[in-house]
Each structure stands twice: as C-alpha cells, then as structure tokens.
XYZ file of C-alpha atoms in Angstrom:
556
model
C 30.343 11.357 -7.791
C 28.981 11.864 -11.542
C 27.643 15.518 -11.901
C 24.270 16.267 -12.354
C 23.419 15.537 -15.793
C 25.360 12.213 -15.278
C 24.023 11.331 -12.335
C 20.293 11.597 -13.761
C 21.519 9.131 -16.954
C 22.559 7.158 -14.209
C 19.184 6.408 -12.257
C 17.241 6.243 -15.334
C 19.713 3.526 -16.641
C 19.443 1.737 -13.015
C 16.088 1.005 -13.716
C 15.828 0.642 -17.325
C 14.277 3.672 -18.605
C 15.533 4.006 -22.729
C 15.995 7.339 -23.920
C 13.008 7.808 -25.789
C 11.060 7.039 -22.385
C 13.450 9.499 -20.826
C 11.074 12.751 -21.048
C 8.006 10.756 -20.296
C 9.439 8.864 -17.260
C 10.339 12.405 -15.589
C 7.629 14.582 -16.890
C 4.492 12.502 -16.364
C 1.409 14.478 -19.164
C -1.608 12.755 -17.779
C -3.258 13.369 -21.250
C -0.452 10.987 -23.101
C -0.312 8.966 -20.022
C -3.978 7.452 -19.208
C -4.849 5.182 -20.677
C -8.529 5.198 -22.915
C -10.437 3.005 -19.974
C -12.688 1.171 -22.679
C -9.590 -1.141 -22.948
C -10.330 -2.857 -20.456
C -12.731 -6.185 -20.742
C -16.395 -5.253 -19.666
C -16.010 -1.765 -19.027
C -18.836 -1.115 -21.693
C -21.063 -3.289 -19.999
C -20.172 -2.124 -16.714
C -20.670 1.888 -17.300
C -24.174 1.005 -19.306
C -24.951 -0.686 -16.240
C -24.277 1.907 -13.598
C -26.333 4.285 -15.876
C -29.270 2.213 -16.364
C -29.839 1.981 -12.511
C -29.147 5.840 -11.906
C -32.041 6.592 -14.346
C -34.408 3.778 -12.972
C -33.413 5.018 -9.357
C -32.465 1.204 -8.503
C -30.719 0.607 -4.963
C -26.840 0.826 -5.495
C -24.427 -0.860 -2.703
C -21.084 0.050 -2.786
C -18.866 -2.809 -1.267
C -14.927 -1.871 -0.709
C -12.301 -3.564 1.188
C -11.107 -2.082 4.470
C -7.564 -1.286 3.808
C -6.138 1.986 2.433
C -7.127 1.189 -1.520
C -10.446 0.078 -0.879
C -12.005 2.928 0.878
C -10.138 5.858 -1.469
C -12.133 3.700 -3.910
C -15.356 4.102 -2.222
C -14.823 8.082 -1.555
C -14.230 8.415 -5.344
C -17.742 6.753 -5.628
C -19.500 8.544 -3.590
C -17.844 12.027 -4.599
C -19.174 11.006 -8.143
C -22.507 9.592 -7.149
C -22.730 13.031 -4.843
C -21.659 15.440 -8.247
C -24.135 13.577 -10.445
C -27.046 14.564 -7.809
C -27.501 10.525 -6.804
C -28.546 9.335 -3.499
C -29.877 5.547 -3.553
C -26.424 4.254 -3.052
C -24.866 2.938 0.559
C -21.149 2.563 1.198
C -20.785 -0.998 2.791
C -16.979 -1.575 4.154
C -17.126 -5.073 5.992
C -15.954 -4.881 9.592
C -12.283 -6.657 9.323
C -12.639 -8.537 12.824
C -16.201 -10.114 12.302
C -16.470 -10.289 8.970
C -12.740 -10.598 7.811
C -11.758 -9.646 3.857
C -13.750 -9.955 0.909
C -17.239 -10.233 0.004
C -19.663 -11.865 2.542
C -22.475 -14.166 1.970
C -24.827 -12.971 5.241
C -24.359 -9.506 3.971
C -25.397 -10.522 0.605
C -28.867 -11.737 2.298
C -28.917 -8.777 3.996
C -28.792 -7.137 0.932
C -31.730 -9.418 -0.888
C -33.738 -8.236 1.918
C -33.058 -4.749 1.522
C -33.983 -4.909 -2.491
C -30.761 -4.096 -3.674
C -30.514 -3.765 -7.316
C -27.131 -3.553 -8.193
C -23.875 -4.437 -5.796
C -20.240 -2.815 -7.410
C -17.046 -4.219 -5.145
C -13.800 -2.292 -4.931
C -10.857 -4.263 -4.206
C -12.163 -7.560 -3.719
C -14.792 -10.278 -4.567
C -13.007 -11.686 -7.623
C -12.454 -15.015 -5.583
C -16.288 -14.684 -4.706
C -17.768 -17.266 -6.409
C -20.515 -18.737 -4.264
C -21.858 -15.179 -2.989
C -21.951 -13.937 -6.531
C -24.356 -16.880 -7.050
C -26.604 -16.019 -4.164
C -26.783 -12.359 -5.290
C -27.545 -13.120 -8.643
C -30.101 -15.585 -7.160
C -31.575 -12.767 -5.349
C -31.673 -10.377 -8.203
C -28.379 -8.738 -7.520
C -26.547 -7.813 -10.638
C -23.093 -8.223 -9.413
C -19.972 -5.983 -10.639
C -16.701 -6.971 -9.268
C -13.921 -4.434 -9.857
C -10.831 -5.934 -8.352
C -6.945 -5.942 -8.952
C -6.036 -9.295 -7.460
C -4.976 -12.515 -9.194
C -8.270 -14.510 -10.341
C -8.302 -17.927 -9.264
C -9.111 -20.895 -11.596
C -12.919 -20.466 -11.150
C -14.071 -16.769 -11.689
C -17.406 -15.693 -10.690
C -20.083 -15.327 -12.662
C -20.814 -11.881 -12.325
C -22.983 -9.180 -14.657
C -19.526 -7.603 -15.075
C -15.895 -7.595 -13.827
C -13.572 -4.928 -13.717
C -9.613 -6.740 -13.552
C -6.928 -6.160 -15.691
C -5.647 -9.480 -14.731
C -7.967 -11.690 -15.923
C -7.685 -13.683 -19.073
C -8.886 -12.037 -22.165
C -8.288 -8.686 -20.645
C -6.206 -6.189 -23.105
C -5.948 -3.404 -20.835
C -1.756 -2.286 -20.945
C -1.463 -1.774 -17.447
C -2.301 -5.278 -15.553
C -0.400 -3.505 -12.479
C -3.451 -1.009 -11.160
C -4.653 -1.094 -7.462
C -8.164 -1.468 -6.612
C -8.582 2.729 -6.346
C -6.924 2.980 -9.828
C -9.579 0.771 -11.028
C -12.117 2.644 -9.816
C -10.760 5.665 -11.050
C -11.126 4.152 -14.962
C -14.469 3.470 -14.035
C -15.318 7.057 -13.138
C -13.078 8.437 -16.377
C -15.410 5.815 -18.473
C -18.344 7.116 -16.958
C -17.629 10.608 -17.871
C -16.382 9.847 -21.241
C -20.315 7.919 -22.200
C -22.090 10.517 -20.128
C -20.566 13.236 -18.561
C -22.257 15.709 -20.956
C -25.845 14.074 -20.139
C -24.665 14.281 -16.319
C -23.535 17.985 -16.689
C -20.140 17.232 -15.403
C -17.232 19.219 -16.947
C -14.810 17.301 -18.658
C -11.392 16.575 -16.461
C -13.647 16.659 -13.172
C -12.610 13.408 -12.347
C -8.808 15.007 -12.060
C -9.662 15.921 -8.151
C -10.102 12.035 -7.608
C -6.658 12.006 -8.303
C -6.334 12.883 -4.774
C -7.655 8.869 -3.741
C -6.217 7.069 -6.191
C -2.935 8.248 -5.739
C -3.075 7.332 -2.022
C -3.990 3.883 -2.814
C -1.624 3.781 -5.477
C 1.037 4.544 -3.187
C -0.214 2.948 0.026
C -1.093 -0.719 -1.713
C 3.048 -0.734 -3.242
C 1.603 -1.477 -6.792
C 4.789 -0.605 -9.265
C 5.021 3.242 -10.044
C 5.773 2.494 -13.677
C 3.395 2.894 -16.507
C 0.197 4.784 -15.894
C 0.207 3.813 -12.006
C 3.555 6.795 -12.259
C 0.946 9.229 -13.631
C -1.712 8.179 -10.878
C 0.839 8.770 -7.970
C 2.470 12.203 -9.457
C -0.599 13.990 -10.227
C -2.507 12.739 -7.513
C 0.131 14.100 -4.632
C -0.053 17.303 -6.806
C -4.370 17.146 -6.002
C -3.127 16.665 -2.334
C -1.475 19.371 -2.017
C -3.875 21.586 -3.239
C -5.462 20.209 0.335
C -8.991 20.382 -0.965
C -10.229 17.768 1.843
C -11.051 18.983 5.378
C -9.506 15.894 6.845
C -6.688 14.999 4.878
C -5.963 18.818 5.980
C -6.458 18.063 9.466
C -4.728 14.820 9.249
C -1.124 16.265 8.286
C -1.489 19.627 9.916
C -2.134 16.956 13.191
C 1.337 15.453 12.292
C 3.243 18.374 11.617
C 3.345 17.377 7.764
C 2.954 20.808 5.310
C 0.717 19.178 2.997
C 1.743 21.678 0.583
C 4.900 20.128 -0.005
C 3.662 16.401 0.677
C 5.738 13.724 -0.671
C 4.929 9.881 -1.432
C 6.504 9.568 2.194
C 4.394 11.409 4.330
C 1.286 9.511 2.254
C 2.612 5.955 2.956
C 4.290 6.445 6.496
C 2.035 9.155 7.719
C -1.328 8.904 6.175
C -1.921 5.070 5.410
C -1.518 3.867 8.502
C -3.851 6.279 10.099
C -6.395 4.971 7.374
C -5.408 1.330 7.976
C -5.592 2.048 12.027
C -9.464 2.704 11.285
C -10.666 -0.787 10.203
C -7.587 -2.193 12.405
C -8.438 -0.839 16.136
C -11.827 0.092 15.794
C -15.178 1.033 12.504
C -12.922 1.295 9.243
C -16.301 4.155 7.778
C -14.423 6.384 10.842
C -11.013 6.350 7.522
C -14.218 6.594 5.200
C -16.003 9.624 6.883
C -12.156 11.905 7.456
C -11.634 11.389 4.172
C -15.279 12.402 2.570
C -15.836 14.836 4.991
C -17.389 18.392 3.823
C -17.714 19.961 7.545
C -14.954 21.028 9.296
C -15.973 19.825 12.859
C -16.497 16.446 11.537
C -13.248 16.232 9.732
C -11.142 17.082 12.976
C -13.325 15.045 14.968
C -12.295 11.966 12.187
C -8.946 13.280 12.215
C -7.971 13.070 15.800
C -9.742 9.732 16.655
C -7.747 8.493 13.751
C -4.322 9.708 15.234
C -5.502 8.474 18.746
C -5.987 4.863 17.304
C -2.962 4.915 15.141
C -1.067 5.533 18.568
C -2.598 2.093 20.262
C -2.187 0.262 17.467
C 1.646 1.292 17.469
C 1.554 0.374 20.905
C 0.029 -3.351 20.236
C 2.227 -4.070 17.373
C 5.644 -3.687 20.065
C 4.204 -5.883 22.062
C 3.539 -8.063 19.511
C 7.201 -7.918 18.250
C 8.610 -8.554 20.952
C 6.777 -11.969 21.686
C 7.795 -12.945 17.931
C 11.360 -12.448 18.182
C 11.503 -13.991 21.756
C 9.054 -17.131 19.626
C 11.865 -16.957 17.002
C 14.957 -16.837 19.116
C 14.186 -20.090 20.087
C 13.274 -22.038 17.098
C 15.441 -23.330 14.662
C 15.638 -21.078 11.278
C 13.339 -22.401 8.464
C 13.301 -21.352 4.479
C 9.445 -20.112 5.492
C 7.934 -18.219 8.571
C 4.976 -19.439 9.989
C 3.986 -18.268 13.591
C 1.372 -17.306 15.428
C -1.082 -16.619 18.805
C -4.390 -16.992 19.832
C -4.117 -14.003 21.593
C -3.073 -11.634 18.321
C -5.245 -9.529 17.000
C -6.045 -10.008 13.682
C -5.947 -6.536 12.661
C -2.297 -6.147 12.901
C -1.023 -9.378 11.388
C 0.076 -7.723 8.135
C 1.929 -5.138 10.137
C 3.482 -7.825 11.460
C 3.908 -10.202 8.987
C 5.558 -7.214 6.704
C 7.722 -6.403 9.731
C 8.892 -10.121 10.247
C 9.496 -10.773 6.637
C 11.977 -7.608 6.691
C 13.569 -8.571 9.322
C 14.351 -12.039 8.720
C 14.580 -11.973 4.698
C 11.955 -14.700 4.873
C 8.411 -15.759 3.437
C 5.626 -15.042 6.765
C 2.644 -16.913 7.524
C 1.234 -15.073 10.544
C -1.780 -15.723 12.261
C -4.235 -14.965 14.973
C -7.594 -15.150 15.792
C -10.975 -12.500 16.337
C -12.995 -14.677 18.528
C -14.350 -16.730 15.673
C -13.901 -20.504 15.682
C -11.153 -20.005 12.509
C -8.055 -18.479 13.014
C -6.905 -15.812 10.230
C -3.649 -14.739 9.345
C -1.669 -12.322 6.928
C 1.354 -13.703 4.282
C 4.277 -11.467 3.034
C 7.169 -12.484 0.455
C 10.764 -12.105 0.049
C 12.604 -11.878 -2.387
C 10.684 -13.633 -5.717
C 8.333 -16.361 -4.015
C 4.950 -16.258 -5.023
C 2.415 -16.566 -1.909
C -0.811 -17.306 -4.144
C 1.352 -20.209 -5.411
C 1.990 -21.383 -2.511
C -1.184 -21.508 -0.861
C -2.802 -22.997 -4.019
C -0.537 -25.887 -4.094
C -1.085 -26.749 -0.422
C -3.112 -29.882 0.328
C -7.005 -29.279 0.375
C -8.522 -28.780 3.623
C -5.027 -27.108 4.352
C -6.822 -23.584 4.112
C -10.268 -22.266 4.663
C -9.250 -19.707 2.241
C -7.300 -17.440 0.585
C -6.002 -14.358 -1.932
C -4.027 -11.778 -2.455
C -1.063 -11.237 -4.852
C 2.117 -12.698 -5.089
C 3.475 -10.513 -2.771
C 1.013 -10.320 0.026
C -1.941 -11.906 0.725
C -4.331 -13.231 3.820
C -5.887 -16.367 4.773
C -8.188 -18.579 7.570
C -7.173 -22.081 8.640
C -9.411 -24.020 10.649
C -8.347 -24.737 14.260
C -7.518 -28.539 13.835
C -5.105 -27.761 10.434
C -3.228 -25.130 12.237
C 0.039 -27.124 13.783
C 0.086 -28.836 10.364
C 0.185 -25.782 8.239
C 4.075 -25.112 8.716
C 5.068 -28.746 7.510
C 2.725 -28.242 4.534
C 4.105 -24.938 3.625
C 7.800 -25.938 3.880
C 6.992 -28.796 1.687
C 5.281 -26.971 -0.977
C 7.810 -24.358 -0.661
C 10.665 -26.981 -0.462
C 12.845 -27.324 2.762
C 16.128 -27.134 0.471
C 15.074 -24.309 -1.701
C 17.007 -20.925 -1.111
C 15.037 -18.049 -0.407
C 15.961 -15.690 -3.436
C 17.084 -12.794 -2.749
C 21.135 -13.335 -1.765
C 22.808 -12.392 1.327
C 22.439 -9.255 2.967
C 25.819 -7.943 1.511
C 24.906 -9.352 -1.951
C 21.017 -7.489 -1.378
C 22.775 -3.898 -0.427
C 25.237 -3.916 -3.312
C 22.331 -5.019 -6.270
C 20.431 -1.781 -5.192
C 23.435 0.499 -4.600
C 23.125 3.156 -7.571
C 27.032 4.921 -6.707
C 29.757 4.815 -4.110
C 30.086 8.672 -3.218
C 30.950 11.267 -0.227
C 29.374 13.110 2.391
C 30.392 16.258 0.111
C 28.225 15.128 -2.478
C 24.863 15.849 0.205
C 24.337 19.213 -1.400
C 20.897 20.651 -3.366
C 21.659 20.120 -6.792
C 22.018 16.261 -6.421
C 18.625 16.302 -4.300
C 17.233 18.283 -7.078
C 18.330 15.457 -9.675
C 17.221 12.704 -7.253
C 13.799 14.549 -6.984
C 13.353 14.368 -10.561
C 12.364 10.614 -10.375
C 9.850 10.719 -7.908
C 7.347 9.804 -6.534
C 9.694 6.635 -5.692
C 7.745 3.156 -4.704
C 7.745 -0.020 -5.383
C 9.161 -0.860 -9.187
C 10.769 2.883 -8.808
C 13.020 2.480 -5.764
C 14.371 5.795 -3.796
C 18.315 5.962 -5.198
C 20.230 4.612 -2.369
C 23.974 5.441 -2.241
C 26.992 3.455 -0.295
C 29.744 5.995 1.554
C 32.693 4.383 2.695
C 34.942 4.877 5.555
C 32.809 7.612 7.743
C 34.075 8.812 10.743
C 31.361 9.323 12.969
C 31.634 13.019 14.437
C 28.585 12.451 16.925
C 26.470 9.979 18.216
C 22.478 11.247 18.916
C 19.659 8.918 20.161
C 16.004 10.727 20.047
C 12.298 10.371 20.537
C 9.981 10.170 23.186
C 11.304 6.489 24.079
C 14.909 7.164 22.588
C 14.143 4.942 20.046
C 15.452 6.599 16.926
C 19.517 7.081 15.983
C 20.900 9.978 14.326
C 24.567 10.542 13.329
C 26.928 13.118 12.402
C 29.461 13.001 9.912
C 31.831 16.652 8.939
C 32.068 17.341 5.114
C 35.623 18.657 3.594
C 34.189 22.156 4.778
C 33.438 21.173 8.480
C 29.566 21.204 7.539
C 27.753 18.992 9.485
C 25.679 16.244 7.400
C 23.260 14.041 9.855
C 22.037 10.633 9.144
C 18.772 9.433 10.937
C 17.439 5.777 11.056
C 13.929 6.083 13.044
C 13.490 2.506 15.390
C 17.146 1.857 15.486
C 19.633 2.721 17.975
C 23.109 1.894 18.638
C 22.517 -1.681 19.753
C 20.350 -2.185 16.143
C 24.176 -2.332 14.665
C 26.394 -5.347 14.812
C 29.355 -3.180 15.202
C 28.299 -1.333 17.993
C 28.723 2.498 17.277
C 30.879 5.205 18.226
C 32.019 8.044 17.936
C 35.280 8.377 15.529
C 34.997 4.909 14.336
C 34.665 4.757 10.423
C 31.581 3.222 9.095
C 30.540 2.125 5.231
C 26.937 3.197 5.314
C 24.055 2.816 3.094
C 21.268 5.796 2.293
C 18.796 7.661 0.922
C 18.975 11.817 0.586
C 15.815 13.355 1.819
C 14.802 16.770 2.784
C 13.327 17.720 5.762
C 10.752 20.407 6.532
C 10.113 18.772 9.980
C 9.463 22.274 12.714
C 9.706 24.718 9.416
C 13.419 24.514 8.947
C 14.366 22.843 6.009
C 17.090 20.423 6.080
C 19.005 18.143 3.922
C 20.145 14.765 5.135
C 20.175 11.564 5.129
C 18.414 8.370 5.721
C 20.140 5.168 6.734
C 19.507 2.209 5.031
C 22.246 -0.143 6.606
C 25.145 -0.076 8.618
C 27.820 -2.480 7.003
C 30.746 -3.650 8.771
C-alpha cells in the first residue's frame, strides 16, 4: 500500500481534486467557503419580503416537505423567527398519507380562510403552479424555496428561491432544500441582523439542520454543500438540542464523536419514520424541542416507530423478491401492491434499485382513489426524463430529481404504466452502470492487505470526510483472505462478521450488517480465501474503540 502522504494524493486524485483545491477540499473555512447568498435570483425580493410582514405583524405559514430536508428547514425557521422575538408564523408539514408531497390546494383555502399573508415552502412547491394561482388569488404572496428540477411551466410566485432555475447565477445549483433555507436565514442577517439585534455568525448553530439534510437528502458533498456537512456535524456534536441528545444517547451513538454515518443511518430514518408511520411535527417537535421531558418523550416515540417501520419494510421485501423471482428481468422496475403503504415506497424502491442495479417504479396506495409510488435510478438514467416523456394521462403527477423522485397514477393507467416506461426508457437500452465486476473495480481506490488496517491510514482516510454522495467513502479490494472465523450476530442473526489474522496474528474483523453467509454466492467458510471489497471505519460501539472493516462485496 502507498504510505500516508501517498495514499492522501491518491484519494484526492480519485476524485479529481487539483492541487490548488487540495487545502480547501480537506480544510473546509466556512468564511472562504459560503457563498454571498444575494447570488442567488430573488433573494432580494424574498428577504425584503419576509421583513415587511414581520414589521406589519402579517400571518406567516411555513410549508415544508415531510422528509428529513424539509423539516430541518422548518426548525431553522422557527429557531430564527423564535431569536428575532416573532410569533404570527405556523409550521404546516402536510400529512404524507392524506395529503401526499408538495403543496396542496385545500390547504391553500384553508389558508385564505385563516388570512394568511404570506406562505414560504421549503423543499417543494416549485411544480405548484395551479395552487400558487389560488393563493395569489386569495391574497397569498407566495415564496417557493425549493431545490428540485423546475418543470417547463414555473409558478408564478412573489418570489422563488432555486438555484436550478433558469436565469439563476448562484455557483452551487447542487443545495438541498435545508441548505436553501439556510441562505435565506444568512441573507436575512446580512440586510437586518443589526436592526434584529442578532449577533453576526448566529446563524452558525443552524448548521446543526442543514447539515442533516445535507447529508440525509445525498446532495453531492462538493462545493459549499462540503462546508454545510463538515461544520454542521461539528454544531452536532456540540449536542446543543435536547432531542438530537436523546436521540443518539437512545442508540448508543456518542454524539460527541458523530460521524456523517450515524446522521444518515441512525438519525434520518428516525426523522423519516415520523411522517412515514405516524404525524411527521412528532420529527419537527424532537428536533425544536427546548424541554427536556418533551424531547425524550419525541425521542423514544421516534425510536419506537422507526422499529415498526423496519418491521413493515421486511415484509415488504420479501413479497418483492418472491414478485420478482417470478417475472422475467426487464431494463426498468416497476412493481407494486394495493396493500403497501405508501410511506415506505422509497425505502423500498432505494432498496430494490440496489439490489437489482435497475431503474424502480414502486407503488402503493393510502386509501385514496390514486395510487402513489416512489422512483429511484441506477446508474445515469434520469427519472424526471422519463416520466416527462411518458404519454399524457400516463401520470397524475410527478417530481423529484434525476435520481429520485415520486409520483400518482390513476387506478385505470396503472397495468399500462410498465409498457410505457420500458418504451420511453427503451427495451434494448443497457442500464449504465456495467456489470457488477466492472461497478466494484471503477470505485476501487487500491489493492492492499489486512496489515495495512492500522491508525495512520484511518487517520488519512478521515481527512476526506464527511464522505456522501459526489465524495464516496475510499473503498479498498484485498485479495486472497483466508477467513480465520466465521461470526453471525444480532437479535435475528442477521448481520455477518469475519475474521481475518494480520502478519502479526492480530485479529482484523470485517462486518456486513443484513448479510449472512447465504447473502454470498460462494458460500463462506472458514479457511477459504476470499477477494473482498471495503471500507475502514472505526468503531466506538459499547465504549471500546475499534478499527475494522466494512464489507462492501464478496467477489468470487
């Protein structure tokens, strides 16, 4: 293996960072690194806005998605609306089975009736183009701050907040919802913060949220998205919110030493679980919480749901590979049940597409006479594409990004959709991406040996992180293992670990969590020699601290 210095040339060169980007890239300064938020289109009009109804006292709605960008989003508004000394504001997160994604036209006359003044969306509404007209109707100045890809026909709203949208200079067209509404707040504070009393840099303890989103909705950690992520684990560990606190300390996590893993594998699907199983204001209220009873109370109802939705989703897997083991294999996934709940189709759908190195259409239905589904990619097709391009009528509607998006189909269009996708797609078109083998060796950084697990090549490896998408974790092949032990753990047995001997008859473990020795075409045992994929990570898991490995894949 290269030594240390050559090893960090290396992983920078993997993934294309020059040498004059080399200091920034490792040492994110958030001063150098933000970006001035006036850059982006309407973000003058927007912040004028906000303060003309704070000093007229108008009704403010906050609208967010449901997921685990939109609500950080909303806690960052209502932390700043809360410092400012503001309280004609209400947090409105749509209920995901009755309502579904995005912004909703009966609680936009709900909102008429109420005298709103001014409506500001997180994460959504830039495909709202009819609802933005009955607002504005009503006398609703509409904002729309959202990070997905506009459609042809934009709404026409008093302001929108998206880096994506034509005519837009902003630098970084790659920021989640949450990161959005972070510029927002800096902009606000920049124009006002003196009139408001607020100390400049205040809005550095919103770090916290965006960098959750930022890390839970896979935008690329490049650019200033890298800043958002690093500095705002570094606000999480400072564990300044009662239920964040009682969140990890609930899952054995030290949140003084969080990573980017415990926030995406740990945290975000608790917050997801909320709008998912049951009221998504329970993720709202853990992580806005200022009284300790109340943030353990949020806390443990959020771990309790997290375990029955883990619990639905196996089910759920099991009746789509049975579905799937019967069907012939297509370029594009579409499947689906009446009897799936909605809530859990872009688990599955993610799950699916992973699996099977395929496009996934999933869908299900809430009781409502549509049925409503989740879409994941492989490889480099584009889902927005897709759907566009499908006959009309095929869709009730859709968005998203190229990567993932959700949609409803009426009940009559459903056992037509798969033809119509195929076609669009084209039956004869390969899914990019290669073979498995061809997949494993494009993101292999170095062949090297189980005596190269030590702390000074996890030190150089931690240099790069937080790792995401657009920054992947450095995984390394090692060839011709002989397997010195053979563990399977868990409550249901339903992790693997392994045991390999180093040159100084140190043993170096490898863990793959949902795997076990069946997961593996080549059936595992012990003494048989293995070329394995994997990641280095450290483990603080019961206070010991432990380096070892993660398995990627297990290649013949």
């Amino acid at each position: 293996m290269p030594n240390e210095i050559e090893l960090l040339d290396l992983l920078l060169k993997n993934r294309g960072i020059k040498e004059e980007d080399k200091e920034k890239f490792l040492n994110p300064s958030y001063e150098e690194g933000i970006y001035d938020p006036y850059l982006m289109k309407d973000m003058e009009k927007t912040v004028v806005r906000i303060f003309e109804a704070v000093e007229a006292k108008e009704k403010i709605v906050i609208y967010s998605d449901y997921d685990c960008d939109g609500i950080p989003a909303s806690v960052m508004m209502h932390d700043f609306f809360t410092k400012i000394g503001y309280t004609n504001f209400t947090i409105y997160i749509p209920d995901r089975h009755d309502e579904g994604y995005g912004l909703h036209m009966d609680a936009i006359k709900n909102f008429i009736n109420e005298k709103v003044n001014l409506l500001i969306t997180f994460d959504l509404g830039i495909t709202a183009v009819d609802e933005v007209v009955e607002a504005t109707a009503g006398g609703i100045d509409v904002i729309i701050t959202d990070h997905h890809l506009p459609h042809a026909q934009i709404p026409r709203a008093y302001a929108i907040l998206n880096p994506k949208q034509d005519g837009c200079a902003y630098p970084d067209k790659m920021l989640c919802g949450a990161g959005i509404a972070f510029k927002l707040i800096q902009a606000l504070i920049i124009k006002y913060g003196e009139y408001w009393n607020i100390n400049k840099g205040w809005e550095k303890w919103l770090l916290d949220m965006a960098g959750i989103a930022t890390l839970a909705d896979q935008v690329p950690l490049l650019d200033e998205n890298r800043v958002l992520a690093y500095y705002g684990l570094k606000v999480l560990q400072k564990g300044k919110r009662l239920g964040l606190v009682e969140i990890f300390k609930k899952a054995g996590v030290d949140i003084t030493k969080l990573s980017e893993e415990d926030v995406t594998f740990t945290l975000a699907p608790r917050i997801n679980a909320a709008s998912r199983m049951a009221d998504p204001m329970m993720a709202f209220e853990m992580l806005s919480a200022t009284d300790a009873v109340v943030a353990k109370a949020s806390a443990d109802n959020l771990a309790k749901i997290n375990d029955e939705r883990k619990i639905i989703v196996a089910h759920m897997m099991k009746d789509v590979k049975k579905t799937l083991s019967k069907r012939e294999d297509k370029k594009v996934i579409v499947i689906g049940n009446p009897t799936w709940r909605v809530g859990v189709l872009g688990i599955i759908a993610s799950k699916i597409a992973e699996e099977y190195k395929r496009p996934v259409f999933v869908w299900g239905t809430d009781g409502s006479d549509e049925l409503k589904g989740s879409c994941r990619s492989w490889g480099s097709v584009n889902l927005v594409e897709i759907m566009t391009a499908l006959p009309e009528n095929s869709l009730l509607g859709f968005g998203g990004h190229a990567g993932a998006g959700g949609f409803s189909v009426a009940q009559t269009e459903i056992h037509f959709l798969e033809e119509r996708i195929l076609k669009v797609y084209g039956e004869d078109k390969e899914v990019e991406g290669g073979s498995e083998g061809e997949e494993i060796k494009d993101r292999i950084e170095a062949i090297i040996s189980i005596d190269d697990i030590t702390p000074a090549n996890y030190n150089v490896i931690d240099k790069l992180a937080p790792y995401g998408e657009g920054n992947p974790k450095p995984k390394f092949l090692f060839k011709e293992l002989p397997i010195s032990a053979i563990k399977e753990f868990g409550k249901e047995k339903n992790h693997l670990e392994l045991s390999f001997l180093n040159s100084k008859g140190k043993v170096v473990k490898a863990i793959a969590f949902f795997k076990t020795r069946e997961s593996y075409n080549n059936m595992l045992n012990v003494g048989e020699r293995i070329n394995m994929v994997a990641t280095f990570e450290k483990s603080t898991f019961g206070g010991r601290t432990e380096l070892r490995l993660r398995i990627v894949d297990i290649l013949c």
